[in-house]
Amino acid sequence: MADNNECDVAIIGAGPVGLFAVFQFGMLGMKAHVVDTLAMVGGQCTALYPEKPIYDIPGYPRITAADLVEKLAEQAAAVGPVYHLGQQVVALSRIEASGRWRLETSAGTVINARIVVIAAGAGAFGPNRPPLPGIEDYEGRCVHYMVLRRQDFAGRRVVVAGGGDSAVDWAISLAEVADKVSIVHRRAKFRAAPESVNRLHALADEGRIDLIVPYQLAALEGDGETLEAVVVADLDGKTRRLEADALLPFYGLAMSLGPIAEWGLDIEQHHITVDRQTCLTSLDGVFAIGDIAAYPGKLKLILTGFAEAATAAHAAWPMIFEGKQLHFEYSTTKGLPGR
Ligand SMILES: Cc1cc2nc3c(=O)[nH]c(=O)nc-3n(C[C@H](O)[C@H](O)[C@H](O)COP(=O)(O)OP(=O)(O)OC[C@H]3O[C@@H](n4cnc5c(N)ncnc54)[C@H](O)[C@@H]3O)c2cc1C
């Protein structure tokens, strides 16, 4: 078991909201340890849409999700967080003697914190895997459930599977760099935004994307490391073989609260109920912010989560600095801690 990590605040989730919470708690003198199941920071922004521009971050008329995460991580670095990435928080329990919280991760790391902030987004999320025999062998090599850099697919033969926004948007985007792009969908009609569907059909008419509809994925061909072809079948079971170097299945995400559901929190429809004024959950000293936190009128936006991070930090301060008075100061007045 790894060292016992003592800190003021343990933040579960290094998505955009968890990252901003690091900064907000740090500005008030509270040191954070941050845990995320993913091997990198950024949550949905990094895992699902790094190259997409976001238009509703205050002060940034347009910023890609990856750039936003980079800036949030840079801002958080000023207050010296400790990250434990690639590990899931599997247990949360109260240490009766001290009233502190004990977190344990899937990697055996133990964190001992006075305050816990759950910024776990949609909970532990993972891709919906198509039920193809042997698909696990190709994952991370030739089968990818997210695109981190579209240049990775330059000059390659790519099969995109799915009929929603992600599948259609990536097929369109990859058509600019890949050698060949096919999109497989079990219906003739795509469920994506109308402009994207129009663009997809236009590219298909120009011969730059092959529409393989109505077909479903049936099998993978290759040596277990390198993919050679994706076999698809129509509704009558008639098969086609698509030569391919990469398969990108976009069948959405399976989201589950995972272990969080077992911690005794008030949970409604897969979200943690919080007090809007403090972001406190039903457990003393445990806050929830960002997508996972619910209260009447909640808007699931990054900017909402940022404000909740500030709210939680201010509500947590008296729990850390008992008996002291917090004098509210703007960042322009106090500057960064230790500078
Ligand atoms: C395609 C797309 C486009 C979007 N566009 C916009 C937009 O334009 N504007 C906007 O405001 N919002 C947008 N959103 C929504 C935005 O991404 C979310 O509101 C935001 O990511 C929520 O941030 P978060 O930090 O609360 O959660 P997340 O980003 O979901 O991060 C939560 C993190 O917690 C981790 N986690 C969960 N459980 C555990 C555990 N037990 N242990 C350790 N780690 C755990 C997860 O691995 C994840 O990394 C978009 C979303 C998508 C999918």
PDB file of C-alpha atoms in Angstrom, residues 178-294:
ATOM      1  CA  ALA A 178      -6.843   9.702 -43.577  1.00  0.00           C
ATOM      2  CA  ASP A 179      -6.175   7.622 -46.680  1.00  0.00           C
ATOM      3  CA  LYS A 180      -9.727   6.261 -46.576  1.00  0.00           C
ATOM      4  CA  VAL A 181     -12.678   6.724 -44.234  1.00  0.00           C
ATOM      5  CA  SER A 182     -15.735   4.446 -44.036  1.00  0.00           C
ATOM      6  CA  ILE A 183     -18.603   5.024 -41.667  1.00  0.00           C
ATOM      7  CA  VAL A 184     -20.686   2.044 -40.582  1.00  0.00           C
ATOM      8  CA  HIS A 185     -24.165   2.606 -39.174  1.00  0.00           C
ATOM      9  CA  ARG A 186     -27.004   0.158 -38.656  1.00  0.00           C
ATOM     10  CA  ARG A 187     -29.547   2.614 -40.079  1.00  0.00           C
ATOM     11  CA  ALA A 188     -29.508   4.671 -43.257  1.00  0.00           C
ATOM     12  CA  LYS A 189     -30.330   7.806 -41.277  1.00  0.00           C
ATOM     13  CA  PHE A 190     -27.719   9.426 -39.035  1.00  0.00           C
ATOM     14  CA  ARG A 191     -28.668  11.034 -35.694  1.00  0.00           C
ATOM     15  CA  ALA A 192     -26.127  13.855 -35.800  1.00  0.00           C
ATOM     16  CA  ALA A 193     -26.650  17.623 -36.225  1.00  0.00           C
ATOM     17  CA  PRO A 194     -28.314  18.307 -39.603  1.00  0.00           C
ATOM     18  CA  GLU A 195     -25.387  20.432 -40.921  1.00  0.00           C
ATOM     19  CA  SER A 196     -22.958  17.625 -40.073  1.00  0.00           C
ATOM     20  CA  VAL A 197     -25.151  15.017 -41.773  1.00  0.00           C
ATOM     21  CA  ASN A 198     -25.364  17.226 -44.882  1.00  0.00           C
ATOM     22  CA  ARG A 199     -21.579  17.593 -44.900  1.00  0.00           C
ATOM     23  CA  LEU A 200     -21.186  13.807 -44.491  1.00  0.00           C
ATOM     24  CA  HIS A 201     -23.395  13.135 -47.506  1.00  0.00           C
ATOM     25  CA  ALA A 202     -21.558  15.773 -49.535  1.00  0.00           C
ATOM     26  CA  LEU A 203     -18.214  14.090 -48.756  1.00  0.00           C
ATOM     27  CA  ALA A 204     -19.741  10.704 -49.630  1.00  0.00           C
ATOM     28  CA  ASP A 205     -20.899  12.128 -52.990  1.00  0.00           C
ATOM     29  CA  GLU A 206     -17.339  13.373 -53.601  1.00  0.00           C
ATOM     30  CA  GLY A 207     -16.058   9.845 -52.881  1.00  0.00           C
ATOM     31  CA  ARG A 208     -14.119  10.959 -49.782  1.00  0.00           C
ATOM     32  CA  ILE A 209     -16.165   8.931 -47.287  1.00  0.00           C
ATOM     33  CA  ASP A 210     -17.802   5.519 -47.823  1.00  0.00           C
ATOM     34  CA  LEU A 211     -21.225   5.225 -46.219  1.00  0.00           C
ATOM     35  CA  ILE A 212     -21.676   1.610 -45.150  1.00  0.00           C
ATOM     36  CA  VAL A 213     -25.392   1.554 -44.230  1.00  0.00           C
ATOM     37  CA  PRO A 214     -27.404  -0.229 -42.942  1.00  0.00           C
ATOM     38  CA  TYR A 215     -24.634  -2.439 -41.599  1.00  0.00           C
ATOM     39  CA  GLN A 216     -23.339  -3.487 -38.201  1.00  0.00           C
ATOM     40  CA  LEU A 217     -19.888  -4.495 -37.055  1.00  0.00           C
ATOM     41  CA  ALA A 218     -19.562  -8.288 -37.212  1.00  0.00           C
ATOM     42  CA  ALA A 219     -15.894  -9.246 -36.738  1.00  0.00           C
ATOM     43  CA  LEU A 220     -12.301  -8.085 -36.789  1.00  0.00           C
ATOM     44  CA  GLU A 221      -9.598  -9.642 -38.949  1.00  0.00           C
ATOM     45  CA  GLY A 222      -5.942  -9.409 -38.037  1.00  0.00           C
ATOM     46  CA  ASP A 223      -3.214 -11.116 -36.065  1.00  0.00           C
ATOM     47  CA  GLY A 224      -4.402  -9.879 -32.678  1.00  0.00           C
ATOM     48  CA  GLU A 225      -2.059  -6.869 -32.825  1.00  0.00           C
ATOM     49  CA  THR A 226      -2.429  -5.347 -36.252  1.00  0.00           C
ATOM     50  CA  LEU A 227      -5.855  -4.968 -37.749  1.00  0.00           C
ATOM     51  CA  GLU A 228      -6.327  -5.987 -41.378  1.00  0.00           C
ATOM     52  CA  ALA A 229     -10.060  -5.669 -41.938  1.00  0.00           C
ATOM     53  CA  VAL A 230     -13.374  -4.987 -40.293  1.00  0.00           C
ATOM     54  CA  VAL A 231     -16.172  -7.349 -41.296  1.00  0.00           C
ATOM     55  CA  VAL A 232     -19.661  -5.854 -41.325  1.00  0.00           C
ATOM     56  CA  ALA A 233     -23.038  -7.542 -41.792  1.00  0.00           C
ATOM     57  CA  ASP A 234     -26.370  -6.222 -43.042  1.00  0.00           C
ATOM     58  CA  LEU A 235     -29.682  -7.049 -41.424  1.00  0.00           C
ATOM     59  CA  ASP A 236     -29.930 -10.290 -43.450  1.00  0.00           C
ATOM     60  CA  GLY A 237     -26.487 -11.359 -42.252  1.00  0.00           C
ATOM     61  CA  LYS A 238     -24.811 -10.698 -45.614  1.00  0.00           C
ATOM     62  CA  THR A 239     -21.212  -9.693 -44.895  1.00  0.00           C
ATOM     63  CA  ARG A 240     -18.728  -7.231 -46.374  1.00  0.00           C
ATOM     64  CA  ARG A 241     -15.033  -6.945 -45.636  1.00  0.00           C
ATOM     65  CA  LEU A 242     -13.599  -3.438 -45.198  1.00  0.00           C
ATOM     66  CA  GLU A 243      -9.818  -3.306 -45.282  1.00  0.00           C
ATOM     67  CA  ALA A 244      -8.742  -1.147 -42.361  1.00  0.00           C
ATOM     68  CA  ASP A 245      -5.833  -0.077 -40.197  1.00  0.00           C
ATOM     69  CA  ALA A 246      -8.030   1.387 -37.479  1.00  0.00           C
ATOM     70  CA  LEU A 247     -11.534   1.031 -36.101  1.00  0.00           C
ATOM     71  CA  LEU A 248     -13.130   3.872 -34.139  1.00  0.00           C
ATOM     72  CA  PRO A 249     -16.388   2.713 -32.512  1.00  0.00           C
ATOM     73  CA  PHE A 250     -18.450   5.671 -31.252  1.00  0.00           C
ATOM     74  CA  TYR A 251     -21.368   4.034 -29.474  1.00  0.00           C
ATOM     75  CA  GLY A 252     -21.501   6.502 -26.636  1.00  0.00           C
ATOM     76  CA  LEU A 253     -20.309   6.161 -23.115  1.00  0.00           C
ATOM     77  CA  ALA A 254     -21.427   3.840 -20.416  1.00  0.00           C
ATOM     78  CA  MET A 255     -21.551   6.097 -17.402  1.00  0.00           C
ATOM     79  CA  SER A 256     -21.830   4.789 -13.937  1.00  0.00           C
ATOM     80  CA  LEU A 257     -21.224   6.321 -10.557  1.00  0.00           C
ATOM     81  CA  GLY A 258     -19.239   3.206  -9.771  1.00  0.00           C
ATOM     82  CA  PRO A 259     -18.004   3.071  -6.178  1.00  0.00           C
ATOM     83  CA  ILE A 260     -19.365   6.580  -5.438  1.00  0.00           C
ATOM     84  CA  ALA A 261     -22.869   5.108  -5.201  1.00  0.00           C
ATOM     85  CA  GLU A 262     -21.751   3.030  -2.194  1.00  0.00           C
ATOM     86  CA  TRP A 263     -20.525   5.888  -0.008  1.00  0.00           C
ATOM     87  CA  GLY A 264     -23.829   6.787   1.649  1.00  0.00           C
ATOM     88  CA  LEU A 265     -24.372  10.051  -0.249  1.00  0.00           C
ATOM     89  CA  ASP A 266     -27.825  11.300  -1.170  1.00  0.00           C
ATOM     90  CA  ILE A 267     -28.096  10.341  -4.820  1.00  0.00           C
ATOM     91  CA  GLU A 268     -30.894  11.073  -7.227  1.00  0.00           C
ATOM     92  CA  GLN A 269     -30.910   9.859 -10.814  1.00  0.00           C
ATOM     93  CA  HIS A 270     -27.153   9.200 -10.814  1.00  0.00           C
ATOM     94  CA  HIS A 271     -26.291  12.649  -9.434  1.00  0.00           C
ATOM     95  CA  ILE A 272     -25.228  13.739  -5.964  1.00  0.00           C
ATOM     96  CA  THR A 273     -27.710  16.058  -4.302  1.00  0.00           C
ATOM     97  CA  VAL A 274     -26.011  19.154  -2.854  1.00  0.00           C
ATOM     98  CA  ASP A 275     -26.995  22.281  -1.006  1.00  0.00           C
ATOM     99  CA  ARG A 276     -26.866  24.999  -3.660  1.00  0.00           C
ATOM    100  CA  GLN A 277     -25.456  27.573  -1.213  1.00  0.00           C
ATOM    101  CA  THR A 278     -22.416  25.527  -0.204  1.00  0.00           C
ATOM    102  CA  CYS A 279     -22.199  22.532  -2.560  1.00  0.00           C
ATOM    103  CA  LEU A 280     -22.121  20.336   0.563  1.00  0.00           C
ATOM    104  CA  THR A 281     -23.458  16.819   0.165  1.00  0.00           C
ATOM    105  CA  SER A 282     -25.316  14.847   2.803  1.00  0.00           C
ATOM    106  CA  LEU A 283     -21.927  13.853   4.311  1.00  0.00           C
ATOM    107  CA  ASP A 284     -20.146  16.284   6.613  1.00  0.00           C
ATOM    108  CA  GLY A 285     -17.077  17.783   4.936  1.00  0.00           C
ATOM    109  CA  VAL A 286     -17.834  16.188   1.575  1.00  0.00           C
ATOM    110  CA  PHE A 287     -18.654  18.554  -1.303  1.00  0.00           C
ATOM    111  CA  ALA A 288     -19.774  17.776  -4.857  1.00  0.00           C
ATOM    112  CA  ILE A 289     -19.302  20.139  -7.795  1.00  0.00           C
ATOM    113  CA  GLY A 290     -19.484  20.090 -11.589  1.00  0.00           C
ATOM    114  CA  ASP A 291     -21.560  17.689 -13.669  1.00  0.00           C
ATOM    115  CA  ILE A 292     -22.057  15.231 -10.823  1.00  0.00           C
ATOM    116  CA  ALA A 293     -23.675  17.759  -8.465  1.00  0.00           C
ATOM    117  CA  ALA A 294     -27.420  18.334  -8.663  1.00  0.00           C
TER     118      ALA A 294
END
